[in-house]
Structure formats: structure tokens, C-alpha cells
Short mmCIF file of C-alpha atoms and ligand atoms in Angstrom, two decimals:
data_model
loop_
_atom_site.label_atom_id
_atom_site.label_comp_id
_atom_site.label_asym_id
_atom_site.label_seq_id
_atom_site.Cartn_x
_atom_site.Cartn_y
_atom_site.Cartn_z
CA MET I 1 181.75 180.56 -29.12
CA ASN I 2 180.89 183.71 -30.20
CA ASP I 3 180.41 185.95 -27.08
CA PRO I 4 182.44 189.72 -26.81
CA ASN I 5 182.62 188.77 -23.04
CA ILE I 6 185.03 186.01 -23.79
CA GLY I 7 188.48 187.77 -23.43
CA ARG I 8 192.12 186.84 -23.77
CA ILE I 9 192.66 183.01 -23.53
CA VAL I 10 194.86 182.45 -20.27
CA VAL I 11 195.58 178.79 -20.88
CA ASP I 12 194.46 176.94 -24.04
CA GLU I 13 192.98 173.64 -24.36
CA HIS I 14 196.39 172.06 -25.47
CA GLU I 15 198.32 173.37 -22.39
CA LEU I 16 195.28 172.43 -19.93
CA GLN I 17 195.33 168.87 -21.48
CA GLN I 18 199.14 168.23 -20.99
CA ARG I 19 199.52 169.90 -17.64
CA ILE I 20 196.48 167.45 -16.81
CA ARG I 21 198.34 164.47 -18.02
CA ASP I 22 201.32 165.28 -16.35
CA LEU I 23 199.71 165.94 -13.04
CA GLY I 24 198.07 162.87 -13.32
CA LYS I 25 201.22 161.15 -13.86
CA ALA I 26 202.71 163.01 -10.30
CA ILE I 27 199.96 161.60 -8.43
CA ALA I 28 200.05 158.15 -9.76
CA THR I 29 203.85 158.10 -8.39
CA ASP I 30 203.02 159.52 -4.80
CA TYR I 31 200.10 157.67 -4.38
CA ASP I 32 201.10 154.25 -5.88
CA ASP I 33 200.63 152.24 -2.80
CA HIS I 34 197.88 154.15 -1.10
CA PRO I 35 195.27 155.34 -3.78
CA PRO I 36 193.56 158.70 -2.78
CA LEU I 37 189.66 159.33 -2.45
CA LEU I 38 189.30 162.31 -4.71
CA VAL I 39 187.29 165.12 -3.11
CA GLY I 40 185.86 167.53 -6.16
CA ILE I 41 184.66 170.96 -5.16
CA LEU I 42 181.37 171.12 -7.12
CA LYS I 43 180.74 172.74 -9.52
CA GLY I 44 183.73 174.73 -10.82
CA ALA I 45 186.05 171.32 -10.40
CA PHE I 46 183.60 169.04 -12.05
CA MET I 47 185.87 168.87 -15.68
CA PHE I 48 189.47 169.13 -14.27
CA MET I 49 188.18 166.44 -11.84
CA ALA I 50 186.87 164.15 -15.00
CA ASP I 51 190.35 164.63 -16.91
CA LEU I 52 192.64 164.59 -14.20
CA ALA I 53 190.89 161.28 -12.74
CA ARG I 54 191.48 159.84 -16.40
CA ALA I 55 195.07 160.62 -16.28
CA ILE I 56 195.54 158.73 -12.86
CA ASP I 57 196.66 155.33 -13.58
CA LEU I 58 195.63 154.18 -10.13
CA PRO I 59 192.19 152.86 -8.55
CA VAL I 60 190.94 156.01 -7.14
CA GLU I 61 187.35 156.92 -5.51
CA PHE I 62 185.37 159.62 -6.09
CA ASP I 63 183.42 162.22 -3.79
CA PHE I 64 182.06 165.40 -4.22
CA MET I 65 181.00 168.42 -1.94
CA ALA I 66 179.27 171.41 -2.99
CA VAL I 67 180.19 175.07 -1.52
CA SER I 68 179.05 178.34 -1.77
CA SER I 69 181.40 181.32 -0.68
CA TYR I 70 179.45 184.49 0.27
CA GLY I 71 181.30 188.14 -0.50
CA SER I 72 180.77 190.92 -3.03
CA ALA I 73 180.88 190.13 -6.34
CA THR I 74 184.67 189.68 -6.84
CA ARG I 75 185.80 188.66 -4.00
CA THR I 76 184.91 185.49 -1.18
CA SER I 77 184.73 186.89 2.28
CA GLY I 78 185.79 183.40 3.58
CA VAL I 79 182.15 182.80 4.91
CA VAL I 80 181.71 179.19 3.43
CA ARG I 81 178.26 177.13 3.47
CA ILE I 82 178.14 173.75 2.65
CA MET I 83 175.47 173.15 0.24
CA LYS I 84 176.38 169.27 -0.56
CA ASP I 85 178.13 167.33 1.85
CA LEU I 86 180.43 164.46 1.12
CA ASP I 87 178.81 160.48 1.07
CA LEU I 88 181.95 158.83 2.38
CA ASP I 89 183.37 158.75 5.59
CA LEU I 90 187.00 160.11 5.73
CA THR I 91 188.45 157.98 8.69
CA ASP I 92 192.02 156.55 7.53
CA ARG I 93 191.10 157.48 3.81
CA HIS I 94 193.87 159.43 1.90
CA VAL I 95 192.11 162.39 0.69
CA LEU I 96 192.94 164.43 -2.35
CA ILE I 97 191.03 167.72 -2.54
CA VAL I 98 190.54 168.50 -6.29
CA GLU I 99 189.52 172.46 -6.77
CA ASP I 100 189.08 174.44 -9.81
CA ILE I 101 191.05 177.78 -8.39
CA VAL I 102 192.42 179.37 -5.50
CA ASP I 103 192.08 183.14 -5.50
CA SER I 104 192.05 184.67 -1.45
CA GLY I 105 192.67 181.01 -0.50
CA LEU I 106 189.74 181.73 2.20
CA THR I 107 187.50 178.74 0.73
CA LEU I 108 190.30 176.30 0.43
CA ALA I 109 191.78 177.21 4.15
CA TYR I 110 187.95 176.74 5.44
CA LEU I 111 187.41 173.45 3.67
CA SER I 112 190.90 172.01 4.41
CA LYS I 113 190.32 172.58 8.18
CA ASN I 114 187.02 170.75 7.98
CA LEU I 115 187.87 168.00 6.23
CA ARG I 116 191.10 167.46 8.28
CA ALA I 117 188.88 167.25 11.34
CA ARG I 118 187.18 164.02 10.28
CA GLY I 119 190.08 161.66 10.71
CA ALA I 120 191.64 161.64 7.13
CA ALA I 121 195.07 159.63 6.73
CA SER I 122 196.29 162.25 4.79
CA LEU I 123 194.87 165.75 3.59
CA GLU I 124 196.42 166.88 0.21
CA VAL I 125 194.94 169.74 -2.37
CA CYS I 126 195.50 169.66 -6.26
CA ALA I 127 194.28 173.18 -7.80
CA LEU I 128 194.19 173.84 -11.23
CA LEU I 129 194.54 177.59 -11.58
CA VAL I 130 196.13 179.87 -8.40
CA LYS I 131 195.85 183.32 -9.23
CA GLU I 132 199.50 185.08 -8.72
CA GLY I 133 199.67 187.12 -5.36
CA LEU I 134 195.84 187.23 -3.72
CA GLN I 135 196.28 184.39 -1.22
CA LYS I 136 195.45 185.87 1.91
CA VAL I 137 195.94 182.84 3.87
CA GLU I 138 198.60 180.33 3.73
CA THR I 139 196.87 177.24 2.05
CA GLU I 140 199.55 174.16 1.04
CA LEU I 141 198.83 173.28 -2.35
CA LYS I 142 200.53 169.93 -3.45
CA TYR I 143 199.66 169.99 -6.86
CA VAL I 144 199.25 173.23 -8.99
CA GLY I 145 198.27 173.24 -12.59
CA PHE I 146 199.25 177.12 -13.50
CA ARG I 147 199.57 180.01 -11.93
CA ILE I 148 197.45 182.80 -13.15
CA PRO I 149 197.51 186.74 -13.15
CA PRO I 150 195.00 188.24 -11.02
CA ASP I 151 191.90 188.58 -13.68
CA PHE I 152 188.35 187.15 -13.20
CA VAL I 153 188.48 184.17 -15.50
CA ILE I 154 185.87 181.59 -17.09
CA GLY I 155 186.07 178.40 -19.02
CA TYR I 156 186.61 174.83 -18.05
CA GLY I 157 184.38 174.31 -15.31
CA LEU I 158 184.23 177.99 -14.20
CA ASP I 159 181.22 180.39 -14.58
CA VAL I 160 179.30 183.62 -14.68
CA ASP I 161 175.86 183.03 -13.58
CA GLU I 162 176.22 179.22 -14.16
CA ARG I 163 177.33 180.18 -18.47
CA TYR I 164 180.95 179.48 -20.15
CA ARG I 165 181.76 176.62 -17.66
CA ASN I 166 181.53 174.21 -21.06
CA LEU I 167 184.53 175.94 -22.82
CA PRO I 168 187.48 173.96 -23.11
CA TYR I 169 189.84 176.43 -22.14
CA ILE I 170 190.25 179.21 -19.64
CA ALA I 171 189.79 182.78 -20.77
CA GLU I 172 189.69 186.06 -19.02
CA PHE I 173 185.66 187.36 -18.41
CA THR I 174 185.62 190.76 -20.11
CA GLY I 175 181.93 191.58 -18.93
CA ALA I 176 180.54 192.86 -15.58
CA VAL I 177 181.20 190.70 -12.72
CA GLU I 178 177.78 190.68 -10.42
CA GLN I 179 177.27 187.45 -9.60
CA LYS I 180 178.01 185.56 -6.36
CA PHE I 181 180.58 183.34 -6.19
CA THR I 182 179.20 179.47 -6.20
P1 LIG Y 1 188.89 182.03 -2.85
O1 LIG Y 1 187.98 181.65 -1.81
O2 LIG Y 1 190.29 181.40 -3.25
O3 LIG Y 1 188.95 183.45 -2.79
O4 LIG Y 1 187.66 181.78 -4.06
C1 LIG Y 1 187.62 180.80 -4.68
C2 LIG Y 1 186.47 180.20 -5.45
O5 LIG Y 1 185.85 181.53 -5.75
C3 LIG Y 1 186.78 179.48 -6.47
O6 LIG Y 1 186.30 177.77 -6.03
C4 LIG Y 1 185.93 179.69 -7.32
O7 LIG Y 1 184.62 179.07 -7.47
C5 LIG Y 1 185.43 181.29 -7.03
N1 LIG Y 1 186.58 181.98 -7.99
C6 LIG Y 1 187.53 182.49 -7.74
N2 LIG Y 1 188.53 183.29 -8.67
C7 LIG Y 1 187.52 182.96 -10.33
C8 LIG Y 1 187.54 183.16 -10.93
O8 LIG Y 1 188.35 184.26 -11.59
N3 LIG Y 1 186.44 183.04 -12.06
C9 LIG Y 1 185.46 182.13 -11.41
N4 LIG Y 1 184.52 182.04 -12.58
N5 LIG Y 1 185.05 182.00 -10.17
C10 LIG Y 1 186.54 182.16 -9.26
#
């Protein structure tokens, strides 16, 4: 895509697909006798969820949740609103949250607490990207794709005002970030 706001490539398409295949294998091994319910966090995780699920050779099930975090342009506040809740009951399920990116960790901390209260047998997190050194709260991440520098990134599900989600790689965004996180 010829767009001056697409900056340096942080993770290219090949690296993404290779790492996701490895994550899928690790998850398939760990959950061999208790296939997980994958809970994708919309919208950012939709592309990762689709590729990750195809890399897990187990009868997984799917559900999705949409949340919106309020804050300034580039920082979430930890105030999270559920825009779309899960369809399925989590009681006794082995839940694996599939998240696009962890920045402050506040969104994930809220989600983990919320889902944990619903009676799941286990709850783990698989995050594609984690920004180095920015977490304000400790969240246990069982599976992490890549640890990246603390720049604002786009692509592979991540947007700026709904654009760039279809880039097959992760790139730095070099334009002005004035969106609210969605
Ligand atoms: P946190 O609560 O960890 O600070 O923020 C998590 C959410 O903020 C992510 O799920 C994502 O929607 C959004 N976010 C955080 N960093 C970025 C980024 O670099 N680019 C984009 N497009 N969204 C981000």
C-alpha cells in the first residue's frame, strides 16, 4: 500500500506466519486433552485469531468479545466497556483469550478479572504483541508472539480509525494518532 503514514515494518509477514505456526503447535501440545475455547477480542484480534486457530490441530471452539477502552489518543485509561459480550457460558471451560496487543495491560487486566469470575476451569492469554516496558499492571501472558518497542503500530488487525487492518504485516504508524482506541 502506498501510504506515507505506513512507517518501518516491525514484524514482516513471513515472521508473523512462522511465529503463529509455532504458537499453534505449543497450544496444541499444552491443551492436547482439553481443547480450549478461543475468545477473540474484537476487532483487533480477528486476523490473528483466524491464523492462530488454523495452526492449532485440536477441535477448538470460538467466541468473540468486543471491548472499547477509553483514554486519550494514545493511552488507554483502564476504563473498559463491553460492547459485545460472549455468546457462550464459560463454566468449566478452558478459556484462551486471544488478544492483538498489550500496551499498558489495563484492558487485559479488566478482561481477565471479568472472565475469571464466570467459572472457567482455566484462563490463559495468548497475545500477538507486547510493548516492551509499558505494562502498568502485571498480567500473566502464557503465550506471546513478539515483544516490540513502544511505538504505535498498525496492520494485521490493528487500525487507526478503522484503516490499515488488512496490512499483512505490522508497521509503525508515522501519522498523527488522534483516534480513541477501539
Ligand atoms: P492497553 O489496555 O494494554 O493499554 O491497550 C490495549 C488495547 O489498545 C489493544 O487491544 C489495542 O486495541 C489498543 N492498542 C494498544 N497499542 C496499540 C497500537 O500500537 N496500535 C493500535 N492500532 N492499537 C493499539
